[in-house]
Amino acid sequence: MKLPIYIYGTPVLREVAQDVELNREVLLPLVQDMFDTLDASNGIGLAAPQIGKPIRVVVIDLNVLSDDLPEYKDFRHVYYNAHILETNDETETMEEGCLSLPGITESVTRPTRIRVSYYDEQFQPHDEWVDGYLARVMQHEFDHLEGRVFTDRISSFRKQMIKSKLTAFLKGKARCSYKVKTVKKG
Ligand code: NI
């Protein structure tokens, strides 16, 4: 079932998400809804806070990139209770966008490698170093679990440049092809 995506300004996007109990009956329907929502919005990653739930569940689908990056063919995974444990010193700057901030893309600088812990779709624990595009997407999605969005990481100059767009979100305006939930003031 497709769910509305919570837009910048909704309080849930600023909460620190909590670990979940690994219960199949609860999580499998949720993850199915998250993939349905991700597919409907043509996204590559979605964190549970973006559907209004402050819990540590993330889905990532990189198959759309597999023409250029064959290692991501059929890459479609769930990450439960994910945490970034370490990062390397080398950084890279790339364009990012976010389903919760439709119409905005900005350059964001992040580490190139991260050490992450999480449970996979079989509830198996992992503690591993990740690099490449996946490391970039994970950092974006796992930021959502800490109550952060990518525009928190851009320069104050760039933030000024997109201020009117952010203000529009806060007034409940969001232009996109998928269903959303905005905060409305006054
Ligand atoms: Ni995002």
PDB file of N, CA and C and ligand atoms in Angstrom, residues 50 97-99 140-141 144, ligand 1:
ATOM      1  N   GLN A  50      10.077   9.134   7.098  1.00  0.00           N
ATOM      2  CA  GLN A  50       9.457   9.777   5.928  1.00  0.00           C
ATOM      3  C   GLN A  50       8.037   9.290   5.660  1.00  0.00           C
ATOM      4  N   GLY A  97      19.133  14.567  -3.603  1.00  0.00           N
ATOM      5  CA  GLY A  97      17.766  15.034  -3.499  1.00  0.00           C
ATOM      6  C   GLY A  97      17.065  14.158  -2.482  1.00  0.00           C
ATOM      7  N   CYS A  98      15.819  14.484  -2.178  1.00  0.00           N
ATOM      8  CA  CYS A  98      15.118  13.738  -1.132  1.00  0.00           C
ATOM      9  C   CYS A  98      13.616  13.805  -1.393  1.00  0.00           C
ATOM     10  N   LEU A  99      12.931  12.685  -1.227  1.00  0.00           N
ATOM     11  CA  LEU A  99      11.479  12.656  -1.439  1.00  0.00           C
ATOM     12  C   LEU A  99      10.753  13.592  -0.479  1.00  0.00           C
ATOM     13  N   HIS A 140      22.701   9.230   3.570  1.00  0.00           N
ATOM     14  CA  HIS A 140      21.524  10.079   3.416  1.00  0.00           C
ATOM     15  C   HIS A 140      20.342   9.490   4.201  1.00  0.00           C
ATOM     16  N   GLU A 141      20.105   8.193   4.007  1.00  0.00           N
ATOM     17  CA  GLU A 141      18.938   7.566   4.659  1.00  0.00           C
ATOM     18  C   GLU A 141      19.124   7.472   6.172  1.00  0.00           C
ATOM     19  N   HIS A 144      18.278  10.450   8.158  1.00  0.00           N
ATOM     20  CA  HIS A 144      16.855  10.589   8.501  1.00  0.00           C
ATOM     21  C   HIS A 144      16.567   9.972   9.869  1.00  0.00           C
TER      22      HIS A 144
HETATM   23 NI    NI B   1      15.825  11.666   2.052  1.00  0.00          NI
END
